Coordinates of C-alpha atoms in Angstrom, one line a residue:
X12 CA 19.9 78.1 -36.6
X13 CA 21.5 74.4 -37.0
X14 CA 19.1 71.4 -36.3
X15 CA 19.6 69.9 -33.0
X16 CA 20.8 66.5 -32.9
X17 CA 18.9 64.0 -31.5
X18 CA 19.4 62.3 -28.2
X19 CA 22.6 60.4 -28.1
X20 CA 24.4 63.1 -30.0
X21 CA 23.6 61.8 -33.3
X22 CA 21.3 63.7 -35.8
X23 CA 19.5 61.0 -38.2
X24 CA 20.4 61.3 -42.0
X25 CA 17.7 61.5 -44.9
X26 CA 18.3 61.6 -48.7
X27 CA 15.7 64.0 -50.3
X28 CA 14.0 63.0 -53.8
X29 CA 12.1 65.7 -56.0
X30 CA 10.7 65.3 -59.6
X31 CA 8.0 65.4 -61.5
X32 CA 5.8 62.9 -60.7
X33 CA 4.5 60.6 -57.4
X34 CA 5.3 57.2 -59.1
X35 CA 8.7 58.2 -60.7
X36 CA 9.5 59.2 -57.1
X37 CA 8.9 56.7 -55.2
X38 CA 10.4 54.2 -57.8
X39 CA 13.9 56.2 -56.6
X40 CA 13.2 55.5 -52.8
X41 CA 13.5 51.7 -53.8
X42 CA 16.6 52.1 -56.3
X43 CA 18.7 54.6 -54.4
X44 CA 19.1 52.3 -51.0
X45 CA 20.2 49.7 -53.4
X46 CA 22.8 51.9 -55.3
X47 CA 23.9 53.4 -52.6
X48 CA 27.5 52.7 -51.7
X49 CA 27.4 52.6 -47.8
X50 CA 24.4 52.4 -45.2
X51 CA 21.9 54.4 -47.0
X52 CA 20.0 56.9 -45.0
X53 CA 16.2 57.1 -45.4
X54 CA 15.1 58.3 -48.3
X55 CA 11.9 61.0 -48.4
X56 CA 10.5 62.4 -50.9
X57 CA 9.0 66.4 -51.5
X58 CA 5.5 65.6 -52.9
X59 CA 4.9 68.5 -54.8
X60 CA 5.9 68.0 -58.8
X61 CA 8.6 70.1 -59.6
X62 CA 10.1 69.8 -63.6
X63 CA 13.3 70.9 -64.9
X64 CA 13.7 69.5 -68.1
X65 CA 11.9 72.6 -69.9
X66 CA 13.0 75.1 -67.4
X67 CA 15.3 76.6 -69.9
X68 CA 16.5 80.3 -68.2
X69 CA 14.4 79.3 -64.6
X70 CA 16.6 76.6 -64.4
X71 CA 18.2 78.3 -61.3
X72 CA 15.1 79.3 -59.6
X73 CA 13.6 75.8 -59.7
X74 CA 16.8 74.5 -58.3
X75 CA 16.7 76.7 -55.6
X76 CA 13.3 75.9 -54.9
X77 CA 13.9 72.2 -54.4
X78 CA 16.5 73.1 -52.2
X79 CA 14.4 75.0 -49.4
X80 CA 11.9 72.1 -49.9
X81 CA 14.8 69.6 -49.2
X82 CA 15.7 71.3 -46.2
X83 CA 12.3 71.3 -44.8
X84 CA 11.8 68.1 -45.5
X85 CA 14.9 67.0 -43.8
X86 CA 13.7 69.2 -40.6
X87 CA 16.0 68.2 -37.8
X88 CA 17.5 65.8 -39.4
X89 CA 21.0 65.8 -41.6
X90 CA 20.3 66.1 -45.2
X91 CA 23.0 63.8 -46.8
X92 CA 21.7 64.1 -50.3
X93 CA 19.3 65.3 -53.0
X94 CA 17.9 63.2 -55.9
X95 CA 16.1 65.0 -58.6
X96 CA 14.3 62.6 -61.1
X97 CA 13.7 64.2 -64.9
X98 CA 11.7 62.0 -67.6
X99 CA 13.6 63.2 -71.0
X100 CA 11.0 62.3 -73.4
X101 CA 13.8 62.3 -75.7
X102 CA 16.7 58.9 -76.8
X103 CA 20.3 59.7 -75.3
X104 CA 21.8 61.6 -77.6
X105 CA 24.0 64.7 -78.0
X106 CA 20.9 66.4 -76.3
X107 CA 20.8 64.5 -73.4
X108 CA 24.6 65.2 -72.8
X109 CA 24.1 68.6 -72.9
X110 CA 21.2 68.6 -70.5
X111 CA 22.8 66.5 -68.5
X112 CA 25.9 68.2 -67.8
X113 CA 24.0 71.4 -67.9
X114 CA 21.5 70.5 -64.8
X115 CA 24.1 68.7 -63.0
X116 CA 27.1 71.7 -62.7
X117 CA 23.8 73.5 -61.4
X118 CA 22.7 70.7 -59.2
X119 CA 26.0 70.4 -57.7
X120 CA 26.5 74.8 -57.7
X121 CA 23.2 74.5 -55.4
X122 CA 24.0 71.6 -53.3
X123 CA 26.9 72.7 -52.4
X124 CA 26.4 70.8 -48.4
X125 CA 25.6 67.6 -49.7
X126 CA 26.0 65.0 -52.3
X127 CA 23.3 65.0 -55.0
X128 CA 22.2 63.3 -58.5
X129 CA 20.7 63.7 -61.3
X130 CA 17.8 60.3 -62.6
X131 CA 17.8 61.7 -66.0
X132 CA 15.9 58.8 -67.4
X133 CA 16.2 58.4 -71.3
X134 CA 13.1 57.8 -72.9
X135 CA 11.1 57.4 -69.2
X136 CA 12.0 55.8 -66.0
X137 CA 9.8 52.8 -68.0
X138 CA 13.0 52.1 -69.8
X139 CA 14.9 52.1 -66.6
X140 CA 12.5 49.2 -65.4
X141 CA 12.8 47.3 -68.0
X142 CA 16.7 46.6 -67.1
X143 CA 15.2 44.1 -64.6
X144 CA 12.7 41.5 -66.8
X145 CA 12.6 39.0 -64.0
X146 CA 10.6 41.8 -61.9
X147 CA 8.0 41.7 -63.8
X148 CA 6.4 38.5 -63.4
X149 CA 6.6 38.9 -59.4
X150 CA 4.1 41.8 -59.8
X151 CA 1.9 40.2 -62.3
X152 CA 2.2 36.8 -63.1
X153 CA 1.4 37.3 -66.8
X154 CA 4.1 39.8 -68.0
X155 CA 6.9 38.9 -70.1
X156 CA 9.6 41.4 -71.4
X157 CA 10.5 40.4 -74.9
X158 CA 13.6 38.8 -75.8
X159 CA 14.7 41.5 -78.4
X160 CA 13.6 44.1 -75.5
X161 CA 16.3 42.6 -73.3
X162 CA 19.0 42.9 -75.6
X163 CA 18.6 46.2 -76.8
X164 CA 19.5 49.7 -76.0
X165 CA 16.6 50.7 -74.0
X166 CA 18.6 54.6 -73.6
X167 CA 17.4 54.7 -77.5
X168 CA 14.0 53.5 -76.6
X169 CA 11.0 55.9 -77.4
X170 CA 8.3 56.1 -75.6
X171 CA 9.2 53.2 -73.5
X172 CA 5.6 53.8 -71.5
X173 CA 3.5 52.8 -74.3
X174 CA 5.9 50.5 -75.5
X175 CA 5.4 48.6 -72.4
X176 CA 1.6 49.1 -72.5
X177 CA 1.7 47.4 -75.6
X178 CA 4.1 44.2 -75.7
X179 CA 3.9 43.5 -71.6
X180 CA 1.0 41.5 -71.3
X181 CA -2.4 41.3 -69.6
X182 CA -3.3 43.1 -67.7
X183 CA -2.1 46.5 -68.8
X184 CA 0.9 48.1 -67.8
X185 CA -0.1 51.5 -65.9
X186 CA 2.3 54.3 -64.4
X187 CA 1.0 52.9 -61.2
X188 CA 3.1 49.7 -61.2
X189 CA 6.5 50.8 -61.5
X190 CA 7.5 51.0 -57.8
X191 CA 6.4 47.5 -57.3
X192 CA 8.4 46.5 -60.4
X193 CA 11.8 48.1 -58.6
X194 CA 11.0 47.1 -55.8
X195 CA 10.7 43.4 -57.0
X196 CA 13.9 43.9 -58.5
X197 CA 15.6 45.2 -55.5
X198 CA 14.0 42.3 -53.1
X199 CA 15.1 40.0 -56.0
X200 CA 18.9 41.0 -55.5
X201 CA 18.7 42.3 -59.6
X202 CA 19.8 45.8 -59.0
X203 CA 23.0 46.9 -59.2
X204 CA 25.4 49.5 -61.2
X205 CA 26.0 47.4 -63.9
X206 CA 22.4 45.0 -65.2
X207 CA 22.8 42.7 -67.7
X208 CA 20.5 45.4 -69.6
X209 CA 21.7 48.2 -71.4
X210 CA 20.5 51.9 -70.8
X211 CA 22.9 54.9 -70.3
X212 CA 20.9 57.2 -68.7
X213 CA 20.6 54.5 -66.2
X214 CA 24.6 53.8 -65.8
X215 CA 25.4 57.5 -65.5
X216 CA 22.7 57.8 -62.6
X217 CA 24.2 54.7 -61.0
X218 CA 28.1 56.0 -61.2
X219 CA 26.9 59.5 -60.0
X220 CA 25.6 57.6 -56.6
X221 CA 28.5 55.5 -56.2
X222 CA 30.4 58.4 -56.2
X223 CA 28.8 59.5 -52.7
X224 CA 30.9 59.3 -49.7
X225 CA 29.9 56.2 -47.6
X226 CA 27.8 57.1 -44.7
X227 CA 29.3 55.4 -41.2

């Protein structure tokens, strides 16, 4: 049975985000909105961690699984997308290509009703953060993103997490920060598809939302 629309005729729209973990998550209800090419619905997230990058053969299943969760989650309303985060633990490379391409013809063979996309985030979503160094001072006052970390290819940075835990400043960088470090970067006006900073994983996340139809 289809939803029924709310009053006025007009069911609201949410875009669904899964992945592995709580803080990854809700990093991607800050970025999508400011990626997204039209008026962005709200974005919700499914709470329960849910990995793909090692599903290998249950690739499928998992899949599948997210999308009865998105459509619960969505309840009456229209689900307009689905936005599955993956931490590669791994540089982008001829592996992450594959991967890539592999979990998004499945992504988009599943959500075959809605738009979706795929935040494969090469090394973490850390590096993905780190696109943004004027962020970090707005959440603490003492961090400072290297110069050389700026300019370099943050897609071929490993372990970007302890790398940040190391060279940020005082007081330590925890996984618990990063969705007040995008969302100082979004309230800051510094996100868009194109950052002065240079990560791949990041661009190709960024072109795959564009690529949603606008929502009136």
């Amino acid at each position: 049975m289809s939803p029924k629309p709310a009053r006025g005729g007009r069911r609201r729209s949410v875009i669904v985000v899964a992945g592995e973990g709580d803080y990854d998550r809700k990093v991607l209800q800050h970025l999508v909105p400011a990626l997204h090419p039209g008026n962005c619905p709200e974005v919700v997230t499914i709470r329960r961690p849910i990995r793909l990058a090692r599903a290998q053969s249950k690739l499928s299943p998992r899949l599948q699984e997210i999308r009865r969760f998105a459509v619960a989650q969505a309840d009456t309303a229209k689900l307009a997308g689905v936005v599955i985060h993956v931490d590669l633990d791994g540089v982008a490379d001829d592996a992450y290509d594959k991967l890539r391409r592999r979990i998004t013809e499945e992504m988009r063979a599943t959500f075959k009703d809605c738009p979706s996309a795929l935040a494969l985030a090469a090394y973490e979503i850390e590096a993905w953060l780190m696109l943004f160094p004027d962020a970090f001072p707005k959440v603490r006052p003492g961090w400072r993103l290297r110069e050389a970390d700026c300019r370099r290819d943050l897609a071929k940075l490993e372990k970007a997490k302890e790398h940040l835990v190391k060279y940020l400043g005082k007081p330590p960088y925890r996984e618990s920060d990063a969705p007040a470090i995008m969302r100082a970067a979004v309230t800051g006006g510094h996100v868009n598809a194109r950052p002065t900073g240079n990560n791949r994983s990041y661009r190709d996340f960024a072109d795959e939302i564009a690529s949603w139809e606008k929502t009136a």
